[in-house]
Amino acid sequence: MSATEIAERYRLESRLGFGGMSTVHLAFDLRLERRVAVKLLAEHLADDPTFVSRFQREAQAAARLVHPNIVQIFDSGLDEQSGQHFIVMEYIEGSSCAEVLRDDGWLEVPEAISIIEQACKGLDYAHRHGVVHRDVKPGNLLRSREGVVKLADFGIAKATEQSSITQVGSVLGTAAYLAPEQARGEEAGPSADLYALGVVSYQLISGRLPYEANSLTELALKQQQEEPPILNTLVAAVTPELAEAVAVALALDPRDRFQSAQEMGRALRDGARGVAPKQPVGAAGATRATQLMSAGAPDRERTAARQAVKARQPRPGPHQGRARPQPQVSARRETARGRLLAASLALLVLVALIVAVVLVSTPQKTRIVLRPVVYHEVQESSSALRQLVSDNTAQ
């Protein structure tokens, strides 16, 4: 076995990413001849026996999750020669939502809703099978080149939560996406995943987090003392109904959030179309955020929200940056005026011919009546000409 092979089967090719818990490599499965992603766990996790035993159980549970919106786990174990614990996963050729935010800053509402809806489907399937993600964040939402969104890293967060590493002060997951109950150290269930996905929704649409904090303590204080700016005060394309749906997902009390990921996905989709979300069944009461949405936030709060975030510029439209086609109204008007002038000239020629005939055929004593026939309207000119002919032909 070479230094770039794991378990004498997976040949490591390049590094895809790394973090505090692991490093992910693009690899080639020599047995099945396909590309896979191999996650090598950090050494400090491998030294924790509580983590290793729990991780093995959770990895097996995650491997049973077979769904179009969940990254499939193919294999896991310990490479005896290197002493590294590894996970072999489905390789997604595309980018994570963290990379999308880094490159684009934010997404249009329909695109963001499509991503969140697919993530909700994956979470709903996992929750119904008894698996809680507990580390939902943009980096764990992978979008393929075909637009399919898959959730990654099921099982790892739950394994880490109960290890001795977290007991000595380490924080599970990225603090900005932790539900209030997680920040307090309480048991996190499916509702914590929905809160985290609500934060992701807010960030994908607005380009900012609902709470900006530098530490877990600061985040917990802000969650209890502040309300994030209402989403439709930050982004003009967001309907009040969609802003309300996101506010429900961000409720501090888990009982005030959506009762399932399926319900959340449906509420966001309907909210984008202007349909208000239903009050979650069994909720303890409307959150302050939803109360603000239903009653209308005071002007001072809306003004403060607008001033808190620099207004983002709209993306270029289909004609921005190049000459737009000019309206055709002026050309049509000029054509109509030309036709009108030609008709008037034709009528004048006809009258001249009629008058000439009358002069030739009328006795000398007959009085010829002449008057100017210059009018701006065709109908008026025509009536005057008929009257002129009548005056000159009357006996």
Coordinates of C-alpha atoms in Angstrom, one line a residue:
M1 CA 0.0 0.0 0.0
S2 CA 1.3 3.5 -0.9
A3 CA 1.1 6.5 1.4
T4 CA -1.8 7.8 -0.7
E5 CA -4.1 4.8 -0.2
I6 CA -6.6 4.1 2.6
A7 CA -7.6 0.6 3.5
E8 CA -5.7 -0.7 0.5
R9 CA -8.7 0.4 -1.6
Y10 CA -9.1 4.2 -1.8
R11 CA -6.4 6.1 -3.6
L12 CA -6.3 9.8 -2.4
E13 CA -6.0 12.3 -5.2
S14 CA -6.6 15.8 -3.9
R15 CA -7.8 17.6 -0.9
L16 CA -11.4 19.0 -1.2
G17 CA -11.6 20.7 2.2
F18 CA -10.6 20.7 5.8
G19 CA -11.9 21.7 9.2
G20 CA -11.3 21.3 12.9
M21 CA -12.8 17.8 12.8
S22 CA -11.6 16.3 9.6
T23 CA -10.0 16.6 6.2
V24 CA -11.9 15.6 3.0
H25 CA -10.1 14.2 0.0
L26 CA -11.2 13.3 -3.5
A27 CA -10.3 9.6 -3.9
F28 CA -10.7 6.8 -6.4
D29 CA -12.3 3.5 -5.4
L30 CA -9.9 0.9 -6.9
R31 CA -12.4 -1.9 -6.4
L32 CA -15.5 -0.3 -7.9
E33 CA -13.6 2.1 -10.1
R34 CA -15.5 5.3 -9.2
R35 CA -14.7 8.6 -7.6
V36 CA -15.6 9.0 -3.9
A37 CA -15.0 11.5 -1.1
V38 CA -12.9 10.2 1.8
K39 CA -13.1 12.0 5.1
L40 CA -10.1 11.5 7.4
L41 CA -10.9 12.3 11.0
A42 CA -8.6 14.6 13.0
E43 CA -6.1 12.9 15.3
H44 CA -7.5 14.6 18.5
L45 CA -10.9 12.9 17.8
A46 CA -9.3 9.5 17.2
D47 CA -7.7 9.7 20.6
D48 CA -11.0 10.0 22.3
P49 CA -12.4 6.5 22.9
T50 CA -15.9 7.8 23.7
F51 CA -16.0 9.6 20.4
V52 CA -14.7 6.6 18.5
S53 CA -17.3 4.2 19.8
R54 CA -20.2 6.6 19.5
F55 CA -19.0 7.7 16.0
Q56 CA -19.0 4.1 14.8
R57 CA -22.6 3.7 15.9
E58 CA -23.7 7.0 14.4
A59 CA -21.9 6.4 11.1
Q60 CA -23.7 3.1 10.7
A61 CA -27.0 4.9 11.4
A62 CA -26.2 7.6 8.8
A63 CA -25.2 4.9 6.3
R64 CA -28.8 3.6 6.4
L65 CA -30.1 7.0 5.2
V66 CA -30.7 6.5 1.5
H67 CA -32.3 9.6 0.1
P68 CA -31.8 11.8 -3.0
N69 CA -31.1 14.8 -0.7
I70 CA -28.6 13.1 1.6
V71 CA -25.0 12.3 0.8
Q72 CA -24.7 8.5 0.9
I73 CA -22.1 6.9 3.1
F74 CA -20.4 3.9 1.5
D75 CA -17.8 2.8 4.0
S76 CA -16.1 3.6 7.3
G77 CA -13.4 2.2 9.5
L78 CA -9.9 2.4 10.7
D79 CA -6.9 2.2 8.4
E80 CA -4.5 0.0 10.3
Q81 CA -1.3 1.2 8.8
S82 CA -1.9 4.9 9.2
G83 CA -4.1 4.7 12.3
Q84 CA -6.6 7.1 10.7
H85 CA -10.4 6.7 11.1
F86 CA -12.1 7.3 7.7
I87 CA -15.5 7.7 6.1
V88 CA -16.1 7.0 2.4
M89 CA -18.9 9.1 1.0
E90 CA -20.6 9.8 -2.3
Y91 CA -18.7 12.4 -4.2
I92 CA -20.7 15.5 -5.2
E93 CA -19.3 17.4 -8.2
G94 CA -20.4 20.9 -7.5
S95 CA -20.1 23.3 -4.6
S96 CA -21.3 23.8 -1.1
C97 CA -23.6 26.6 -0.1
A98 CA -20.7 28.1 1.9
E99 CA -18.8 28.4 -1.4
V100 CA -21.8 29.9 -3.1
L101 CA -22.1 32.6 -0.3
R102 CA -18.4 33.2 -0.6
D103 CA -18.5 33.7 -4.4
D104 CA -22.0 35.4 -4.8
G105 CA -22.7 36.8 -1.4
W106 CA -26.4 36.0 -1.6
L107 CA -29.0 34.3 -3.9
E108 CA -32.2 35.3 -5.6
V109 CA -35.2 34.2 -3.6
P110 CA -36.4 31.4 -6.0
E111 CA -32.9 29.9 -6.0
A112 CA -32.5 30.0 -2.2
I113 CA -36.0 28.5 -1.7
S114 CA -35.1 25.6 -4.1
I115 CA -32.0 24.8 -2.0
I116 CA -33.8 25.0 1.3
E117 CA -36.8 22.9 0.1
Q118 CA -34.5 20.1 -1.0
A119 CA -32.6 20.3 2.4
C120 CA -36.0 20.1 4.2
K121 CA -36.8 16.9 2.3
G122 CA -33.5 15.3 3.3
L123 CA -33.9 16.4 7.0
D124 CA -37.5 15.2 7.1
Y125 CA -36.4 11.8 5.9
A126 CA -33.6 11.6 8.5
H127 CA -35.8 12.8 11.3
R128 CA -38.4 10.2 10.5
H129 CA -35.7 7.6 10.7
G130 CA -34.5 8.8 14.1
V131 CA -31.4 10.6 13.0
V132 CA -30.7 14.3 14.0
H133 CA -28.0 16.2 12.0
R134 CA -27.1 18.8 14.7
D135 CA -24.6 20.6 12.5
V136 CA -26.7 22.1 9.6
K137 CA -24.8 24.9 8.0
P138 CA -23.9 26.1 4.5
G139 CA -20.8 24.0 4.4
N140 CA -22.8 20.9 4.8
L141 CA -25.3 21.7 2.0
L142 CA -23.8 20.5 -1.2
R143 CA -25.3 21.4 -4.6
S144 CA -24.4 19.3 -7.7
R145 CA -23.9 20.8 -11.1
E146 CA -27.4 19.5 -11.9
G147 CA -28.9 21.5 -9.0
V148 CA -29.5 18.6 -6.6
V149 CA -28.9 19.6 -3.0
K150 CA -27.6 17.0 -0.5
L151 CA -27.0 17.2 3.2
A152 CA -23.6 16.0 4.3
D153 CA -22.0 14.9 7.7
F154 CA -24.9 13.1 9.3
G155 CA -23.8 11.4 12.5
I156 CA -20.6 13.1 13.1
A157 CA -22.1 16.0 15.1
K158 CA -24.1 13.7 17.3
A159 CA -21.1 11.5 18.0
T160 CA -19.0 14.5 19.0
E161 CA -21.7 16.0 21.2
Q162 CA -21.3 13.3 23.9
S163 CA -17.5 13.0 23.7
S164 CA -15.1 14.2 26.4
I165 CA -13.8 16.8 24.0
T166 CA -17.0 18.8 24.2
Q167 CA -17.2 18.4 27.9
V168 CA -14.0 20.4 28.4
G169 CA -15.3 23.4 26.6
S170 CA -15.3 22.9 22.9
V171 CA -18.3 24.1 21.0
L172 CA -20.2 21.7 18.7
G173 CA -20.8 23.0 15.2
T174 CA -20.6 26.6 14.0
A175 CA -21.9 28.9 16.7
A176 CA -23.9 31.1 14.4
Y177 CA -26.2 28.1 13.5
L178 CA -26.7 26.7 16.9
A179 CA -30.3 26.7 18.3
P180 CA -30.7 28.5 21.6
E181 CA -31.2 25.2 23.4
Q182 CA -27.9 23.9 21.9
A183 CA -26.2 27.1 23.1
R184 CA -27.5 26.4 26.6
G185 CA -26.1 22.9 26.5
E186 CA -29.5 21.2 26.4
E187 CA -30.4 18.1 24.4
A188 CA -30.9 19.1 20.7
G189 CA -33.6 17.4 18.7
P190 CA -35.0 17.7 15.2
S191 CA -36.2 21.3 16.0
A192 CA -32.6 22.4 16.4
D193 CA -32.0 21.3 12.8
L194 CA -34.9 23.4 11.7
Y195 CA -33.5 26.5 13.5
A196 CA -30.2 26.0 11.9
L197 CA -31.8 25.7 8.5
G198 CA -33.7 28.9 9.3
V199 CA -30.4 30.6 9.8
V200 CA -29.2 29.2 6.5
S201 CA -32.3 30.5 4.8
Y202 CA -31.9 34.0 6.2
Q203 CA -28.3 34.0 5.1
L204 CA -28.8 32.7 1.6
I205 CA -31.5 35.3 0.9
S206 CA -30.1 38.4 2.7
G207 CA -26.3 37.7 2.6
R208 CA -26.0 38.1 6.3
L209 CA -26.6 36.2 9.5
P210 CA -29.6 37.0 11.7
Y211 CA -27.2 37.4 14.7
E212 CA -23.6 38.6 14.4
A213 CA -21.6 37.3 17.4
N214 CA -18.0 36.6 18.1
S215 CA -18.6 33.9 20.8
L216 CA -21.2 31.4 22.0
T217 CA -21.9 33.6 25.0
E218 CA -22.5 36.7 22.9
L219 CA -24.7 34.7 20.6
A220 CA -26.8 33.4 23.5
L221 CA -27.3 37.0 24.8
K222 CA -28.3 38.4 21.5
Q223 CA -30.8 35.6 20.9
Q224 CA -32.5 36.4 24.2
Q225 CA -32.3 40.2 24.0
E226 CA -32.6 41.1 20.3
E227 CA -34.7 40.3 17.3
P228 CA -32.9 40.0 13.9
P229 CA -34.0 42.5 11.2
I230 CA -37.2 41.2 9.6
L231 CA -36.1 39.7 6.3
N232 CA -38.4 41.7 4.0
T233 CA -36.9 45.0 5.4
L234 CA -33.5 43.8 4.0
V235 CA -34.5 42.4 0.7
A236 CA -37.3 44.0 -1.5
A237 CA -38.0 40.7 -3.3
V238 CA -39.0 38.9 0.0
T239 CA -42.8 38.9 0.7
P240 CA -44.0 39.5 4.2
E241 CA -45.3 35.9 4.2
L242 CA -41.9 34.5 3.4
A243 CA -40.3 36.7 6.1
E244 CA -42.8 35.4 8.6
A245 CA -42.0 31.8 7.7
V246 CA -38.3 32.3 8.2
A247 CA -39.2 34.1 11.6
V248 CA -41.1 31.0 12.7
A249 CA -38.0 28.8 11.9
L250 CA -35.9 31.2 14.1
A251 CA -38.2 31.1 17.1
L252 CA -36.3 30.9 20.4
D253 CA -38.7 28.3 21.8
P254 CA -38.6 25.0 19.9
R255 CA -42.4 24.6 20.4
D256 CA -42.9 27.8 18.4
R257 CA -41.0 26.4 15.3
F258 CA -42.4 24.2 12.6
Q259 CA -43.3 20.8 13.7
S260 CA -41.4 19.1 10.9
A261 CA -39.0 19.8 8.1
Q262 CA -41.7 19.0 5.6
E263 CA -43.9 21.7 7.1
M264 CA -41.1 24.1 7.0
G265 CA -40.3 23.5 3.4
R266 CA -44.0 23.9 2.4
A267 CA -44.3 27.1 4.4
L268 CA -41.2 28.7 2.8
R269 CA -42.4 27.7 -0.7
D270 CA -45.9 29.1 0.0
G271 CA -44.5 32.2 1.6
A272 CA -42.4 33.0 -1.5
R273 CA -45.8 33.0 -3.4
G274 CA -47.4 35.3 -0.8
V275 CA -49.3 32.6 1.2
A276 CA -48.9 33.0 5.0
P277 CA -47.6 30.0 7.0
K278 CA -50.0 28.3 9.4
Q279 CA -49.4 28.6 13.1
P280 CA -47.4 25.5 14.2
V281 CA -49.7 22.9 15.8
G282 CA -49.1 22.7 19.5
A283 CA -47.1 26.0 19.6
A284 CA -46.9 27.6 23.0
G285 CA -47.7 30.9 21.4
A286 CA -46.6 33.3 18.7
T287 CA -43.0 34.4 19.0
R288 CA -42.2 38.1 19.2
A289 CA -40.9 37.9 15.6
T290 CA -44.2 36.5 14.3
Q291 CA -46.1 39.0 16.4
L292 CA -44.2 41.8 14.7
M293 CA -44.9 40.3 11.3
S294 CA -48.7 40.0 11.9
A295 CA -49.2 43.4 13.6
G296 CA -46.7 45.2 11.4
A297 CA -43.3 46.2 12.9
P298 CA -43.1 49.7 14.3
D299 CA -41.6 52.2 12.0
R300 CA -38.6 52.8 14.3
E301 CA -37.8 49.1 14.3
R302 CA -38.0 48.9 10.5
T303 CA -35.9 52.1 10.1
A304 CA -33.3 50.7 12.4
A305 CA -33.3 47.4 10.5
R306 CA -32.7 49.2 7.2
Q307 CA -29.9 51.3 8.7
A308 CA -28.3 48.3 10.3
V309 CA -27.4 46.7 7.0
K310 CA -26.2 48.5 3.9
A311 CA -28.7 48.1 1.1
R312 CA -27.4 45.7 -1.5
Q313 CA -27.5 46.5 -5.1
P314 CA -29.8 44.6 -7.4
R315 CA -28.1 42.2 -9.8
P316 CA -27.8 43.3 -13.4
G317 CA -30.9 42.8 -15.4
P318 CA -31.1 41.2 -18.8
H319 CA -30.5 44.5 -20.7
Q320 CA -28.1 46.2 -18.2
G321 CA -24.7 46.8 -19.7
R322 CA -25.8 46.9 -23.3
A323 CA -28.1 49.1 -25.4
R324 CA -31.7 48.4 -24.8
P325 CA -34.1 48.2 -27.8
Q326 CA -35.8 51.5 -28.4
P327 CA -39.6 51.7 -28.3
Q328 CA -41.3 51.7 -31.7
V329 CA -44.0 54.2 -30.8
S330 CA -42.3 57.2 -32.4
A331 CA -41.7 55.4 -35.7
R332 CA -45.4 54.3 -35.9
R333 CA -46.5 57.8 -35.2
E334 CA -44.3 59.2 -38.0
T335 CA -45.7 56.6 -40.4
A336 CA -49.3 57.6 -39.5
R337 CA -48.5 61.3 -40.0
G338 CA -47.1 60.5 -43.5
R339 CA -50.1 58.6 -44.5
L340 CA -52.4 61.4 -43.3
L341 CA -50.4 64.0 -45.3
A342 CA -50.6 61.9 -48.4
A343 CA -54.4 61.5 -48.0
S344 CA -54.8 65.2 -47.6
L345 CA -52.8 66.0 -50.8
A346 CA -54.8 63.5 -52.7
L347 CA -58.0 65.1 -51.7
L348 CA -56.7 68.6 -52.7
V349 CA -55.8 67.2 -56.2
L350 CA -59.3 65.7 -56.5
V351 CA -60.9 69.1 -55.6
A352 CA -58.7 70.9 -58.1
L353 CA -59.9 68.6 -60.8
I354 CA -63.5 69.0 -59.8
V355 CA -63.2 72.8 -59.8
A356 CA -61.5 72.8 -63.2
V357 CA -64.4 70.7 -64.6
V358 CA -67.0 73.0 -63.1
L359 CA -65.2 76.1 -64.6
V360 CA -65.2 74.6 -68.1
S361 CA -68.8 73.4 -68.0
T362 CA -70.5 76.3 -66.2
P363 CA -71.8 79.4 -68.0
Q364 CA -69.8 82.6 -67.6
K365 CA -72.4 84.3 -65.4
T366 CA -72.3 81.5 -62.9
R367 CA -70.7 82.7 -59.7
I368 CA -67.7 80.7 -58.6
V369 CA -67.4 80.3 -54.8
L370 CA -63.9 79.8 -53.6
R371 CA -62.6 79.5 -50.1
P372 CA -59.4 78.3 -48.4
V373 CA -59.5 74.5 -47.7
V374 CA -56.6 74.0 -45.2
Y375 CA -57.5 71.9 -42.2
H376 CA -55.5 69.7 -39.9
E377 CA -58.0 66.8 -39.7
V378 CA -58.9 64.6 -42.6
Q379 CA -62.6 64.4 -41.7
E380 CA -62.8 68.2 -41.4
S381 CA -61.0 68.7 -44.8
S382 CA -63.3 66.2 -46.5
S383 CA -66.4 67.9 -45.2
A384 CA -65.2 71.3 -46.4
L385 CA -64.3 70.0 -49.8
R386 CA -67.8 68.5 -50.3
Q387 CA -69.4 71.8 -49.3
L388 CA -67.2 73.6 -51.8
V389 CA -68.2 71.3 -54.6
S390 CA -71.9 71.7 -53.6
D391 CA -71.6 75.5 -53.7
N392 CA -70.1 75.5 -57.1
T393 CA -72.5 73.1 -58.7
A394 CA -75.8 74.4 -57.2
Q395 CA -78.2 75.9 -59.7

